[in-house]
Short mmCIF file of C-alpha atoms and ligand atoms in Angstrom, two decimals:
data_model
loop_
_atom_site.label_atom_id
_atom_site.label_comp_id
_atom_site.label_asym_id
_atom_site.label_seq_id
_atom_site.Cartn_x
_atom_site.Cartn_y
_atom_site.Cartn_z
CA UNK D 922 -11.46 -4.22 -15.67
CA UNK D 923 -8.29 -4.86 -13.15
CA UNK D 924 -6.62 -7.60 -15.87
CA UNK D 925 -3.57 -5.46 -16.53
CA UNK D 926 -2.68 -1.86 -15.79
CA UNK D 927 -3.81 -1.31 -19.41
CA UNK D 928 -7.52 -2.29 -19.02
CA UNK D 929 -7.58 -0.44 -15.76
CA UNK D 930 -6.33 2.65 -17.39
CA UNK D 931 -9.17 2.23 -20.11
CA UNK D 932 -11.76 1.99 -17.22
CA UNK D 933 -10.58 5.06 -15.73
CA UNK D 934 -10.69 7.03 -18.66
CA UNK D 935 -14.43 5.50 -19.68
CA UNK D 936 -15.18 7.04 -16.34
CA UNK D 937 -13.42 10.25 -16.30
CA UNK D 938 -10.72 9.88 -13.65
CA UNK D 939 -7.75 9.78 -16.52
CA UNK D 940 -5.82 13.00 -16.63
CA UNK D 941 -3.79 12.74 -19.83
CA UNK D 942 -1.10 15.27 -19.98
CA UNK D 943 0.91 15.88 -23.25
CA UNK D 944 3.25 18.84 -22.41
CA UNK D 945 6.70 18.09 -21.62
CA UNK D 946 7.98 17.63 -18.02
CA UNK D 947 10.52 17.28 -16.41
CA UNK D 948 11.41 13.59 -14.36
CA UNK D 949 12.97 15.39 -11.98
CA UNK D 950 9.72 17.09 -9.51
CA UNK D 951 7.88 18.13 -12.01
CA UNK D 952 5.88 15.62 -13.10
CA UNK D 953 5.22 14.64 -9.41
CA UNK D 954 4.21 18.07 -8.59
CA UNK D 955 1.55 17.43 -10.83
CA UNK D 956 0.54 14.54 -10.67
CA UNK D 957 0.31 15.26 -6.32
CA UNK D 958 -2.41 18.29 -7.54
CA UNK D 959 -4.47 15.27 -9.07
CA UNK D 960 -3.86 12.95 -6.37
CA UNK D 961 -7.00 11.49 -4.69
CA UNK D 962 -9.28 12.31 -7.88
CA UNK D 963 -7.42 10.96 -10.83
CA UNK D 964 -5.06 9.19 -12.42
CA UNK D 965 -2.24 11.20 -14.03
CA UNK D 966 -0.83 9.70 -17.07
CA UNK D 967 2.54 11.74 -18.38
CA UNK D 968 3.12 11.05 -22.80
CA UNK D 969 5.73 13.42 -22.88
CA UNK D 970 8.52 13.08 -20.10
CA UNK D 971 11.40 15.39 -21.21
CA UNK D 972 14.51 13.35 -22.49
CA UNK D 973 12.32 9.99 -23.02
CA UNK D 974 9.87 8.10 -25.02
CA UNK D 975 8.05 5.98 -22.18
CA UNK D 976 5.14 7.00 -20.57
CA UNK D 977 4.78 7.65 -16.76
CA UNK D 978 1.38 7.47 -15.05
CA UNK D 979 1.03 8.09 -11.34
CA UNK D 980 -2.59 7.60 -9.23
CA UNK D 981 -3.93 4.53 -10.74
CA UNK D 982 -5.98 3.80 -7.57
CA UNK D 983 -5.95 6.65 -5.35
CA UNK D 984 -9.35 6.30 -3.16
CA UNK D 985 -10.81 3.72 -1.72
CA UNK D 986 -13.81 3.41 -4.03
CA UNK D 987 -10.72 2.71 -6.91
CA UNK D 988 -9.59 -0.07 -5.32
CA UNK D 989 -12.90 -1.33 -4.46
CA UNK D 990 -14.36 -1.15 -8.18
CA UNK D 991 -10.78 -3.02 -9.03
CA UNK D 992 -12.20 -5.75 -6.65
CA UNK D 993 -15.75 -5.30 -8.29
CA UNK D 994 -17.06 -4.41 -4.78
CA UNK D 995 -18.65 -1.50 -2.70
CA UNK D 996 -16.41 0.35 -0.29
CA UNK D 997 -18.01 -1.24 2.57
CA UNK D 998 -17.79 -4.88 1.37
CA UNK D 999 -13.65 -4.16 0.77
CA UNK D 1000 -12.08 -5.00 3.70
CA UNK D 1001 -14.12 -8.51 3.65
CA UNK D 1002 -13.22 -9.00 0.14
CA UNK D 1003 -9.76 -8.82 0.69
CA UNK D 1004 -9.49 -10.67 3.95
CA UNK D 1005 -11.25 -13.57 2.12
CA UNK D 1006 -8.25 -13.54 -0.82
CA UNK D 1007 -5.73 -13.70 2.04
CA UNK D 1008 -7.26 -17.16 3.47
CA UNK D 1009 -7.75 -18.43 0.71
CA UNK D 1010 -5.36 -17.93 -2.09
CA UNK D 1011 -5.43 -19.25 -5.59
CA UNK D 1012 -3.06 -20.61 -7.56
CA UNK D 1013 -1.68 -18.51 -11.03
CA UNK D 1014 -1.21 -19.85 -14.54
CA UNK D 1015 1.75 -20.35 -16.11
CA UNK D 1016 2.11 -19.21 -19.86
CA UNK D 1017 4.40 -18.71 -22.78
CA UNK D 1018 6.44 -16.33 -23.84
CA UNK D 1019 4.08 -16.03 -27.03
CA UNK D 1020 1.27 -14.93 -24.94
CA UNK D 1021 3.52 -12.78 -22.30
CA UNK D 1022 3.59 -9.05 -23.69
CA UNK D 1023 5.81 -8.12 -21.07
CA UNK D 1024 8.30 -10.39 -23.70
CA UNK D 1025 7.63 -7.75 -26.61
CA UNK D 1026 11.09 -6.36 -26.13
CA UNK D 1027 14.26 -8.00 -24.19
CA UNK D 1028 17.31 -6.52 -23.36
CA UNK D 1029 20.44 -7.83 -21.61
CA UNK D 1030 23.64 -7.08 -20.36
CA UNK D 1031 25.43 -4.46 -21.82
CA UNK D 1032 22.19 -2.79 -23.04
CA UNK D 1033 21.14 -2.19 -20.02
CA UNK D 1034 21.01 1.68 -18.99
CA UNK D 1035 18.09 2.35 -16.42
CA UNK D 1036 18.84 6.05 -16.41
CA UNK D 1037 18.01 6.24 -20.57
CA UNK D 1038 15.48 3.22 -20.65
CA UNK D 1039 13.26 4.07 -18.14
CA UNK D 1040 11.90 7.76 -17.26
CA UNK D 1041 12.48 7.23 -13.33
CA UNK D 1042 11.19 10.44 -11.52
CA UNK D 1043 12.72 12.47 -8.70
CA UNK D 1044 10.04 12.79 -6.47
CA UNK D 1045 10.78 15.28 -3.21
CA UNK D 1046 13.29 18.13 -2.35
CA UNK D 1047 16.04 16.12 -0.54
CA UNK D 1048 15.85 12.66 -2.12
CA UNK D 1049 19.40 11.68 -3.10
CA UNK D 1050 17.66 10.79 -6.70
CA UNK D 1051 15.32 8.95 -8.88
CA UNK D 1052 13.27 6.20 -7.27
CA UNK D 1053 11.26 3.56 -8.56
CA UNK D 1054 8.49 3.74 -6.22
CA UNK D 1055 6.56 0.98 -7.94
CA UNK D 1056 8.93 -1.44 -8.02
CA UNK D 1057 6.86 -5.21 -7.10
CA UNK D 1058 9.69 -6.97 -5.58
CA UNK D 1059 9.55 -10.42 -6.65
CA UNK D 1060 11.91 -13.81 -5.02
CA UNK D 1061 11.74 -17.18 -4.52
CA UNK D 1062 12.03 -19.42 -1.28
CA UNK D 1063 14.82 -21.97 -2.71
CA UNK D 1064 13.53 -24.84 -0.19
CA UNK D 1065 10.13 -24.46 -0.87
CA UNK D 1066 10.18 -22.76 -4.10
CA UNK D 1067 7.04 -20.65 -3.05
CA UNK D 1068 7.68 -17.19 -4.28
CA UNK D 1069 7.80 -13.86 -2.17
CA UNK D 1070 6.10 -10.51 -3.11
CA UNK D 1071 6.52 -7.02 -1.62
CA UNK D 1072 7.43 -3.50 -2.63
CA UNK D 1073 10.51 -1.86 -1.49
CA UNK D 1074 12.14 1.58 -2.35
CA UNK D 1075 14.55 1.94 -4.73
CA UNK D 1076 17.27 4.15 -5.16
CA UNK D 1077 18.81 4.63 -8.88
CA UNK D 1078 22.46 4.06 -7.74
CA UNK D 1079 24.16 3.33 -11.34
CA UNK D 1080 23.33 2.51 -14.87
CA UNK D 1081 22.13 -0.74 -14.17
CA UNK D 1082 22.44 -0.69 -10.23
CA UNK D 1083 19.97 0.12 -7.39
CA UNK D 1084 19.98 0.05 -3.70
CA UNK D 1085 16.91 -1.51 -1.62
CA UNK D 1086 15.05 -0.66 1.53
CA UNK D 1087 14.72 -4.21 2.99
CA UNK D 1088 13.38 -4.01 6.38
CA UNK D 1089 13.50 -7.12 8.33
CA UNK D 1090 10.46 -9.20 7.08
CA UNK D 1091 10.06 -11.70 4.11
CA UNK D 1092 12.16 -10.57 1.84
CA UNK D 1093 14.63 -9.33 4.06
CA UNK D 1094 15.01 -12.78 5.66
CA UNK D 1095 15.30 -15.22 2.26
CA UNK D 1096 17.96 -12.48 1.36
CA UNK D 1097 19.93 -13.47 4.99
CA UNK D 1098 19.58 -16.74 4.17
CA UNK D 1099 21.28 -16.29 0.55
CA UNK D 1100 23.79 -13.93 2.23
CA UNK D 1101 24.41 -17.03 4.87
CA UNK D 1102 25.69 -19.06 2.01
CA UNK D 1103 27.12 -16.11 0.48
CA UNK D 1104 25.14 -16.47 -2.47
CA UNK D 1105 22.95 -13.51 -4.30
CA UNK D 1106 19.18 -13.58 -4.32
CA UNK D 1107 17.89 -13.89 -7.76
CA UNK D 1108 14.97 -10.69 -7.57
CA UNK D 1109 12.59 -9.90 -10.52
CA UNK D 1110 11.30 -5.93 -10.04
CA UNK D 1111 7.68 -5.57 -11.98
CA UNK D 1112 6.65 -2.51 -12.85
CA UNK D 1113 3.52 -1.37 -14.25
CA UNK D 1114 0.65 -3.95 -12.87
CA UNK D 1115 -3.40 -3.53 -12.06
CA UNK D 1116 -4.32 -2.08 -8.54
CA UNK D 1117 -5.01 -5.77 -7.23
CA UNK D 1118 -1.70 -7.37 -7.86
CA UNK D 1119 -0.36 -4.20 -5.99
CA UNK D 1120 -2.58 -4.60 -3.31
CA UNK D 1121 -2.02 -8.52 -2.88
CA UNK D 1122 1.28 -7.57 -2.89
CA UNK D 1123 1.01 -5.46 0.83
CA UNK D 1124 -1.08 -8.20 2.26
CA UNK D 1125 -0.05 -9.24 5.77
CA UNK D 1126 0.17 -13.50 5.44
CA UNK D 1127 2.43 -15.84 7.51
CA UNK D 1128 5.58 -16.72 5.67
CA UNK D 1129 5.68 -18.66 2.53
CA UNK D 1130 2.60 -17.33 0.93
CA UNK D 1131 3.04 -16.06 -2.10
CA UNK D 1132 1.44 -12.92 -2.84
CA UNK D 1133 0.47 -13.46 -6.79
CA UNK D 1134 -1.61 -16.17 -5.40
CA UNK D 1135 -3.82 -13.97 -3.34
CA UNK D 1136 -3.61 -11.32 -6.27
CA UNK D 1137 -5.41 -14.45 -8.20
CA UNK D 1138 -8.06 -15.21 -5.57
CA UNK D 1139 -8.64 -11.29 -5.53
CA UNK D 1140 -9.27 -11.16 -9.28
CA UNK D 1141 -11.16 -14.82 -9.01
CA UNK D 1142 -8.97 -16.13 -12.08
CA UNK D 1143 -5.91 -17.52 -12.50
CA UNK D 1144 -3.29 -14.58 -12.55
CA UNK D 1145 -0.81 -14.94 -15.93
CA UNK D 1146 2.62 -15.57 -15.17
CA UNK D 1147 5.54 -16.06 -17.89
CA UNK D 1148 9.35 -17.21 -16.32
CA UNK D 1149 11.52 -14.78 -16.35
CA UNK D 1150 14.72 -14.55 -19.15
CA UNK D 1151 17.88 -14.68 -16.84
CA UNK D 1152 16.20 -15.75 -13.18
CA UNK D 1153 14.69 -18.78 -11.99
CA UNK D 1154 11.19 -16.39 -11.08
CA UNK D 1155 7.61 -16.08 -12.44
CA UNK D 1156 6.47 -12.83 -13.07
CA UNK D 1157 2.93 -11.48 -14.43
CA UNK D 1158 2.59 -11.60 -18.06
CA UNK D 1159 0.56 -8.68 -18.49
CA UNK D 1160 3.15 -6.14 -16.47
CA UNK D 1161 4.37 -3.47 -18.26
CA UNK D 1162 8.36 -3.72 -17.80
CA UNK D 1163 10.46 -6.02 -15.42
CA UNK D 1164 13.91 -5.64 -14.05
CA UNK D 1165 15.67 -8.76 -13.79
CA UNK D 1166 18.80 -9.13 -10.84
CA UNK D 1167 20.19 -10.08 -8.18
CA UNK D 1168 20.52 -8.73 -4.96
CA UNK D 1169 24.51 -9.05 -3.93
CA UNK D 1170 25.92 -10.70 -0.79
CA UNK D 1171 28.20 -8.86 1.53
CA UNK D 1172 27.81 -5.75 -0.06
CA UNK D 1173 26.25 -2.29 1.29
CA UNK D 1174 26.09 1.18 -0.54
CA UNK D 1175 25.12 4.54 0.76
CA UNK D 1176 21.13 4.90 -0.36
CA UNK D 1177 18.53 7.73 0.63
CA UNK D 1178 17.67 10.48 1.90
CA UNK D 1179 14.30 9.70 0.71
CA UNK D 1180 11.27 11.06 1.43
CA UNK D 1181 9.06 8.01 2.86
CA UNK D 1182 5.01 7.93 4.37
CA UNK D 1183 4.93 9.85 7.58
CA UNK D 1184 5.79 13.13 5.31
CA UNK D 1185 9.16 13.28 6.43
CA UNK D 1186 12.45 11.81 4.88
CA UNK D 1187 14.20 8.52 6.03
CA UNK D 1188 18.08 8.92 6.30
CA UNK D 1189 20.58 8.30 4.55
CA UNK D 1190 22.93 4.95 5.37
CA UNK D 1191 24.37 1.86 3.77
CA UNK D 1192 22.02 -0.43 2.07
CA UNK D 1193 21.38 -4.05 0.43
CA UNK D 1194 22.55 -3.02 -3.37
CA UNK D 1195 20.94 -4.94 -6.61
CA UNK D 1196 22.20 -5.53 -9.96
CA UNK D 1197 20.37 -5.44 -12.98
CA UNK D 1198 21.10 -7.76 -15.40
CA UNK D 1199 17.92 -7.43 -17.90
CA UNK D 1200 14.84 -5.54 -18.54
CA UNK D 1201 11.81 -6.66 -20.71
CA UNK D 1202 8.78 -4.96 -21.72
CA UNK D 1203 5.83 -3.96 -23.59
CA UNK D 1204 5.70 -2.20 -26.76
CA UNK D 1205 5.22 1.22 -25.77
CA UNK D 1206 5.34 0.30 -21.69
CA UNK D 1207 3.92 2.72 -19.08
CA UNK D 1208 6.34 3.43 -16.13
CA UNK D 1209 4.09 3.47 -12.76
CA UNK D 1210 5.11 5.77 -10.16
CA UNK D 1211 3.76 6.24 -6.52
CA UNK D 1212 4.11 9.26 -5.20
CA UNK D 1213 5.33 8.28 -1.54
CA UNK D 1214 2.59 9.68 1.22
CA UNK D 1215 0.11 10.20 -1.44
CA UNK D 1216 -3.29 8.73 -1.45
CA UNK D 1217 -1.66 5.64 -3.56
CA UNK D 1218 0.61 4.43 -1.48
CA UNK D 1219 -1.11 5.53 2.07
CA UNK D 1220 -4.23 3.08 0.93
CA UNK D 1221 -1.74 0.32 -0.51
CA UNK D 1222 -0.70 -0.17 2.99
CA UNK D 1223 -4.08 0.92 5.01
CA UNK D 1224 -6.16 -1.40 3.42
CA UNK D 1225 -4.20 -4.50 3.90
CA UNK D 1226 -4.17 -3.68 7.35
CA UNK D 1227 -7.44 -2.30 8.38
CA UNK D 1228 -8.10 -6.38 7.35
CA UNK D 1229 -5.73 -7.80 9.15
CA UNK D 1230 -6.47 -5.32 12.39
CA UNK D 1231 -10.14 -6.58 11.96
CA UNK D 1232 -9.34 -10.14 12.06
CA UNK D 1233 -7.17 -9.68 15.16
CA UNK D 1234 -10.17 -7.57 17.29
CA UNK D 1235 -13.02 -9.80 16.19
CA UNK D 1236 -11.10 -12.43 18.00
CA UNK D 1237 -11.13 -10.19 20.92
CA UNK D 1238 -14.05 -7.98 20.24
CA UNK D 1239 -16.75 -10.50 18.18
CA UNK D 1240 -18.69 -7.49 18.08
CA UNK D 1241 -16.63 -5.67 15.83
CA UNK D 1242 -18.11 -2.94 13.22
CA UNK D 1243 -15.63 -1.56 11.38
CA UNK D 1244 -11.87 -0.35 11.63
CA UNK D 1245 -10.29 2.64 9.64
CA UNK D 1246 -6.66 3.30 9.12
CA UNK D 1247 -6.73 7.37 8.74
CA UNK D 1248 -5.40 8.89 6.54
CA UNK D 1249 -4.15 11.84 8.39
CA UNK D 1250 -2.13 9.36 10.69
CA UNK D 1251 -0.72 7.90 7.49
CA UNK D 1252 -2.58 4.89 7.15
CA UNK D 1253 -0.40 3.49 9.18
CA UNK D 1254 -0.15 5.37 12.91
CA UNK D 1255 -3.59 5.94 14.00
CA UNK D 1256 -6.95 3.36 14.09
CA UNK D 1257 -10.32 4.14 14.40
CA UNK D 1258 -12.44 0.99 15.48
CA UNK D 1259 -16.68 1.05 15.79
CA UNK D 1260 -17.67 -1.71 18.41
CA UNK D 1261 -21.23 -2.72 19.41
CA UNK D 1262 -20.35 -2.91 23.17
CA UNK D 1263 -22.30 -5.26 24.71
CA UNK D 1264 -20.18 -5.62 27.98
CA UNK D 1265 -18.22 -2.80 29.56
CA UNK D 1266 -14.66 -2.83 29.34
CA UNK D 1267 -14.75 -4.57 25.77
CA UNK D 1268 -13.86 -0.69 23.97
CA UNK D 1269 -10.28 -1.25 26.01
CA UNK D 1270 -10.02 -4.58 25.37
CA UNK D 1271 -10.11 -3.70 20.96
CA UNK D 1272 -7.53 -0.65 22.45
CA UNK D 1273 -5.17 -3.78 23.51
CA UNK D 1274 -6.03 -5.94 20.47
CA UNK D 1275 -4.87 -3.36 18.10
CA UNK D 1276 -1.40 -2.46 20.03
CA UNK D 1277 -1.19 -5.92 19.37
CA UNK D 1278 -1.76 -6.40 15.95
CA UNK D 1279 0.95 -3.92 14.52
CA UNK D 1280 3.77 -2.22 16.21
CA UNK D 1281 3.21 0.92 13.45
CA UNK D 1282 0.08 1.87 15.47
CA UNK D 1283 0.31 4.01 17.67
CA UNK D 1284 -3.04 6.04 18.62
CA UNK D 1285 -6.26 3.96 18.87
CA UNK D 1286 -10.12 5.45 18.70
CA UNK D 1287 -13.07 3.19 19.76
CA UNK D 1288 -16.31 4.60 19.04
CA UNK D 1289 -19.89 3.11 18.81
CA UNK D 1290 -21.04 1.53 15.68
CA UNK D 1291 -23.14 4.49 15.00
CA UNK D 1292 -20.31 6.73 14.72
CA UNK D 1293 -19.40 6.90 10.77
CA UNK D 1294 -15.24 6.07 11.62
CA UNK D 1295 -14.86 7.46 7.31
CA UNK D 1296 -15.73 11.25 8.96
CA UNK D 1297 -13.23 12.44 10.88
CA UNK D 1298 -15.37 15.17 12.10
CA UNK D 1299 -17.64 12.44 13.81
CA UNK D 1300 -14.77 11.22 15.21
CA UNK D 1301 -13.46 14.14 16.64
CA UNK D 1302 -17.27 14.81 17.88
CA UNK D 1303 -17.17 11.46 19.55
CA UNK D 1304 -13.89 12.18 21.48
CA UNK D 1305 -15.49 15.84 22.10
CA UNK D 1306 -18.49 14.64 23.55
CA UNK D 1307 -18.07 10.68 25.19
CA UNK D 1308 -14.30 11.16 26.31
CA UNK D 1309 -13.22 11.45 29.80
CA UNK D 1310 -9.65 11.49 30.15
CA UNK D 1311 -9.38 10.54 33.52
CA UNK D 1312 -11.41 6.95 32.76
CA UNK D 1313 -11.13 6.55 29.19
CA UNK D 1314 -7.11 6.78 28.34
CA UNK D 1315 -5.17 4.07 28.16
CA UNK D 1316 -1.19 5.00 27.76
CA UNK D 1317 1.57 2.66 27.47
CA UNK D 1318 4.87 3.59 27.55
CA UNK D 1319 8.36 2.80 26.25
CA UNK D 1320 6.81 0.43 23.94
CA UNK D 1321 8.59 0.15 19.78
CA UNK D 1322 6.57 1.92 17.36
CA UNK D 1323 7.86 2.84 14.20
CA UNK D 1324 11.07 3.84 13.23
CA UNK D 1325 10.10 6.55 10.83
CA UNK D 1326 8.05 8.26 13.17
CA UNK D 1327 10.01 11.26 14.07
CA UNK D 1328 8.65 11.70 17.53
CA UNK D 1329 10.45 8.41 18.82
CA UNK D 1330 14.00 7.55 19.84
CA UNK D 1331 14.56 5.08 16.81
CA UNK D 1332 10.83 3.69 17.37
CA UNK D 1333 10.65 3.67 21.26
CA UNK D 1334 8.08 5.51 22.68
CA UNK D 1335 4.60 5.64 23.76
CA UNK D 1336 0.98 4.14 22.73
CA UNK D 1337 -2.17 6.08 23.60
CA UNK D 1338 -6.09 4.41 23.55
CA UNK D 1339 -8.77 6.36 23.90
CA UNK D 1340 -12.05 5.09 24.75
CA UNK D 1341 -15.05 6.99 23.09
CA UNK D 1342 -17.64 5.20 23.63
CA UNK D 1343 -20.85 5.79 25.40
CA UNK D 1344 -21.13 3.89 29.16
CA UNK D 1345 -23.81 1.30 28.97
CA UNK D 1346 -25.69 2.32 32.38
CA UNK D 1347 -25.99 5.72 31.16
CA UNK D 1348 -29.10 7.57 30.54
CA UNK D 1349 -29.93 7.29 27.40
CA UNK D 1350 -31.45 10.59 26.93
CA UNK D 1351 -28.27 11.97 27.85
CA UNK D 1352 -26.38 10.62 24.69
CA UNK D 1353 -29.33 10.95 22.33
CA UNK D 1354 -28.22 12.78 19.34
CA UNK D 1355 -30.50 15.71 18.44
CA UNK D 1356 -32.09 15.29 14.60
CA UNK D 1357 -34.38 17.83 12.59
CA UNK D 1358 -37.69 15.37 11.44
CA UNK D 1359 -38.33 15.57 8.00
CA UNK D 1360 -33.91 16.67 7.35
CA UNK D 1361 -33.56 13.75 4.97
CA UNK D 1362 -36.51 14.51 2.58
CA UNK D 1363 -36.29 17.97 2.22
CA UNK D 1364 -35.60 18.83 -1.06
CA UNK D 1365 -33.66 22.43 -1.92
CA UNK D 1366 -35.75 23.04 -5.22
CA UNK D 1367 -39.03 23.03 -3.56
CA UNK D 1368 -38.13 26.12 -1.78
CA UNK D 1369 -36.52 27.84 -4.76
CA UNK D 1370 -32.79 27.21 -3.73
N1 FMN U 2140 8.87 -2.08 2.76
C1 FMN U 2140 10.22 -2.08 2.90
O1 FMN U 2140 10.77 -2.94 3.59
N2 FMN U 2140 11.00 -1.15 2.25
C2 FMN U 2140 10.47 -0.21 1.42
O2 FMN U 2140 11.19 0.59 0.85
C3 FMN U 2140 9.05 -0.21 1.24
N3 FMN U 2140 8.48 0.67 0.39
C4 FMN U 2140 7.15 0.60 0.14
C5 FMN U 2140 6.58 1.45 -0.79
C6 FMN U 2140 5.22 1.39 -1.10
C7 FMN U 2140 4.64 2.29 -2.14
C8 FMN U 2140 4.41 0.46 -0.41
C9 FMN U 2140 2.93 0.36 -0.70
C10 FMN U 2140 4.97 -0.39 0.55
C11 FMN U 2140 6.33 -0.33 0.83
N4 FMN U 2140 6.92 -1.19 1.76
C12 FMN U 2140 8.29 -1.18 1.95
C13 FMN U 2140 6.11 -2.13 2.53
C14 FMN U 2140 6.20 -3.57 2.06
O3 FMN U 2140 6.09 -3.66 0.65
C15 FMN U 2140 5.08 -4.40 2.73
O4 FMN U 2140 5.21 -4.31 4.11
C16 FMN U 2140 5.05 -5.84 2.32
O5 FMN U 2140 3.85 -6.42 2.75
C17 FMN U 2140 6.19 -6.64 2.91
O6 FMN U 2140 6.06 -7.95 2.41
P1 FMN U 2140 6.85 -9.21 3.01
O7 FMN U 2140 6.54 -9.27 4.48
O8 FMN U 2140 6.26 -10.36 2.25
O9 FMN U 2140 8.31 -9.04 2.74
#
């Protein structure tokens, strides 16, 4: 189902959640436009983008069910599913060029011309261009020769040139070590992949694990790779086009405004600039955008770390239900965590845990494990009704957050807990939710409705 981006397009359609659109758009908003409208329902796949011959789809996983039918699991067995992958990866295969599609077509040097190869879209009102959005950012660790995967922005700067958001983690840091010797970093950009590689890719892991490994433990098989043509990296067979490059030492060109997850745009200034040297691809490839703060990218980054938020406050919390990374605070600002308390106090201590686990979040719900933490009504009922903000708020200031929150002076600013759940010595009548008998069974057609 989740082999390549092909056989998860197949599934989707077999189940209705393919939009196929044939009329000609434009690259430049209009096909995201569209594609947003469909966001969170299905996939939008684009066969006529005005001025080229490739394909664009956008959505391929955009709910949570998606991504958890990619793992061939339920929704609730997810976040277990993927924290399992993450401890223990597996190792890929290596293959041929014969059995690589991604090799159907090569081209080098010269030939290269992002702007008329590839149908890159422009995706909001002030970005300074086309972005590929979907980019899987792919490098290798020299001394250890474990490989490095993440996704970064990137801005179409030149015909075969593109600057990179690298903020300071892995990538970021094998790139200062090239720099340091004033050597490039060979890069290989994948495009086109199943939802699982994508998601491996965003997984939180200590540094020097490489990503495609955990995409293999996800899938439980060996994940193809094939070498690249012009850089010592291995890349998945089964993608649908790869950029082959190199990003350059000591040199920085203006990139962005673009318009990034919190809904608002990060700024312009000088960035880490790559050069293209080939591209390979399918026959007939299919360009993957993400629409940035859509459904697709806000659960590419929740997910990951809704498991790595649970790991930290189990070792806190043992008691631990569930965790939720809303979407309304981006996946990325705001947690909701259940908790069985069992001691008081312990609703504070998962507050502390998850200030501690990222520096992104920023506002932190604890509610009891009956509270459904996927309803945000529920959750707004349990801070209506089991709040008190005169016991239960916990507020730390001047600590970093992130730097693309607008509301902060370049990240500093404030954290905010709030406890929600129910005192243990309290009367239990007092907190005992009212229920109709006989709600569940009723059944509308019995009473002519
Ligand atoms: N991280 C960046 O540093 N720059 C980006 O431009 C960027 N864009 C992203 C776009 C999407 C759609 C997604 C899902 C994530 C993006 N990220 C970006 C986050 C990184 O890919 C992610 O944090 C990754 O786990 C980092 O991996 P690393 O620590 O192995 O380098």
């Amino acid at each position: 189902r989740a082999d390549s981006l092909r056989t998860w397009l197949q599934f989707l359609q077999d189940t209705n959640r393919l939009a196929r659109i044939d009329k000609s758009v434009s690259p430049k908003f209009e096909l995201v436009a569209v594609a947003k409208h469909l966001d969170g329902k299905k996939a939008a796949l684009f066969t006529n983008v005005a001025g080229h011959q490739v394909s664009v789809v956008s959505g391929i996983a955009s709910t949570r069910t998606m991504f958890a039918e990619a793992c061939e699991t339920t929704d609730q067995e997810l976040i277990e599913r993927f924290t399992r992958a993450v401890a223990h990866p597996e190792p890929c295969t290596l293959v041929s060029n014969d059995n690589a599609p991604v090799k159907e077509n090569i081209i080098e040097q010269d030939d290269v011309d992002l702007t008329t190869i590839l149908p890159i879209p422009t995706h909001h009102a002030e970005d300074s261009g086309p972005y590929i959005t979907a980019g899987m950012f792919i490098v290798r660790d020299p001394q250890t020769r474990k490989q490095n995967v993440s996704i970064h922005r990137l801005q179409v700067s030149g015909k075969n040139k593109l600057g990179v958001l690298l903020l300071p983690r892995h990538t970021y840091h094998l790139f200062k070590q090239a720099e340091a010797r004033q050597e490039p970093l060979e890069c290989a950009i994948v495009i086109g992949t199943d939802p699982l590689t994508l998601l491996a890719s965003q997984a939180s892991t200590p540094f020097g694990v490489d990503e495609l490994e955990i995409a293999s433990a996800l899938r439980g098989s060996p994940l193809p790779l094939v070498r690249c043509e012009t850089v010592d990296i291995d890349i998945p067979a089964n993608a649908e086009i790869v950029l082959e490059g190199r990003i350059l030492p000591d040199v920085r060109e203006p990139e962005g405004p673009f318009g990034e997850f919190p809904k608002y745009y990060g700024p312009k200034s000088d960035k880490e600039v790559v050069v293209i040297q080939a591209v390979t691809h399918r026959d007939n490839p299919i360009f993957h955008t993400i629409i940035p703060a859509g459904c697709e990218h806000q659960l590419l980054g929740g997910i990951p770390r809704e498991a790595s938020l649970y790991q930290t406050i189990r070792q806190t919390v043992p008691t631990v239900r569930g965790v939720h990374m809303t979407p309304g605070g981006t996946c990325r600002y705001h947690a909701v965590i259940s908790i069985r308390k069992q001691q008081e106090g312990q609703a504070k201590n998962a507050i502390l845990a998850a200030f501690a686990n990222s520096f992104d979040i920023k506002h932190v719900v604890v509610v009891d494990e009956e509270v459904n933490i996927f309803d945000a009504e529920e959750v707004e009922w349990a801070i209506a009704t089991r709040f008190q903000a005169d016991r239960d708020l916990v507020v730390i200031h001047g600590a970093q957050g992130s730097k693309l929150d607008p509301s902060t002076a370049d990240g500093f600013g404030s954290k905010m807990g709030l406890d929600c759940t129910v005192p243990l010595n309290s009367d239990p009548f007092r907190y005992l939710r009212i229920q109709i008998p006989g709600y569940q069974d009723v059944n509308l057609s019995d009473y002519g409705l």
